[in-house]
Amino acid sequence: ARFLPFNVVRTWHVQLSILWTATSFLAAGIILAPMIAGREPRGQKWLAYGLLGALAVVVFGSLIGEFAGIHGWMGGLWSWFGNQGYEYLDLGRFWQILLSVGLFFWVIILFRAMRGRLRSERVGNMPWMFFLAALAIPAFYAVGLLARPDASFPTADYWRFMVVHLWVEDFLELFTTVMVAYIFVLLGVISERVALTVIFLDIVLYSVGGVVGTLHHLYFSGTPASAMALGAFFSAAEVIPLTFLTFEAWSFLQLGAQQESRSRTPFPHRWAVMFLVAVGFWNFLGAGILGFLINLPIVSYYEIGTALTAAHAHGAMMGVYGMLAAGFALFCLRYLIPEDRWSERAAKWSFWSLNVGLAWMIFATLFPLGILQLYESVNTGYFEARSLEYVTNPTNALIEWLRLPGDVVFIVGGVLPLLYLCYIGVRHTVPRVTMEEPEDILFAEITEPEPAEPRGR
């Protein structure tokens, strides 16, 4: 505990989950861009390698800095290279700036690959939706730079929540929808017209409401009562678009099954699609239902910072972005791994173990702990419910140990097979030329037929 105190481990846990998700988004975007454009400019791979190196510097540099900062070894440089102390923005300011620059550099890589396609498309079409959604990721992550250590707490926390809610819960969500929709278009599961409809529906229902819904983070930081009313309403209403997105994901799976039944060859991206469907399920359950349970003001007043928040956070972060990262990884690895070395069993085990392990983690431990803690907070007091004496009582300790089987399933059955596939992808990579189609085409873009010209009378 002296070498790895709780603050260090918890900071690493949160930061690695964000950085893993961001890295998967960057990798999937770099792979999808030439597929969308039909070409790849010269030198693109060296830019991708450079971005990977920069990410490695940010990841390991920030982790070491957070460790040194928490131990008090950074002196007056603690906020620049150590730990800023804001959850989700724990990394030092220098690493935060470097990561923001890296994200903008990623957008430049995408633009180099897609500029020819963008010139020939209208702004409201799929390629532009993909590019603009990608541009929103660095733009709104950089907003976190306004949360300065020397600012007042309400001001700094406001800008921090702009990252927590608008970046994590909104613009990553929008890019998720665009990426998933585009992948299904490339796989031939849906048409571009259907995908565009889903994207615009997401913008109207989720993004517009989600911006106002940010106010549920500001109930008790000096905002007026109107902010509480608007935040409560739109936070509760967020369940509605998430329900639509869940039905949409299920319809994608049904369409994929129909396509596979008509095809002579098995669908190569079955488990990548299954992960994307799991994203819809956890979006509804983890982000929607568990989020709705804690976002109403009267509940949040007694509950904020308890295990119910952790249940929502794990269901939303790992359930949505973690499963999405795994799905993107399988989608990309399917193009890198030779057919004779691809393991369908490893992908299957990873999918079921990650989902079962996460469900066990939430419903065997975090959710029961949260209900008991909320009961203690209402009946005894918020301070008592968060005290060390209550948190470490025998009942809570037993419930925490019940999490162990789920963790074993999650790590051994879910993470290790995925790492094995990543190893195979690095060890036995099959180089492909973007301009040449492989013999076994792994995707086919559906285009809407042009309407027939009316004949003159």
XYZ file of N, CA and C in Angstrom, residues 17 24 122 186 216 223 244 277 291:
27
model
N -8.437 3.278 -18.846
C -9.698 2.991 -19.537
C -9.977 4.046 -20.604
N -8.249 2.954 -29.422
C -9.034 2.115 -30.333
C -9.792 2.967 -31.343
N -21.365 16.184 -50.444
C -22.016 17.276 -49.724
C -21.729 17.148 -48.235
N -20.093 -0.484 -44.841
C -18.987 -1.149 -45.518
C -19.153 -2.660 -45.541
N -27.025 17.900 -15.144
C -27.177 17.017 -13.980
C -25.864 16.876 -13.208
N -25.376 26.507 -9.210
C -26.232 26.868 -10.347
C -27.657 27.156 -9.865
N -33.911 3.616 -28.459
C -33.951 3.543 -29.919
C -32.659 2.945 -30.466
N -23.277 -4.859 -31.137
C -24.623 -5.039 -30.584
C -24.580 -4.939 -29.058
N -27.914 5.090 -15.296
C -27.739 6.539 -15.241
C -29.004 7.241 -14.790
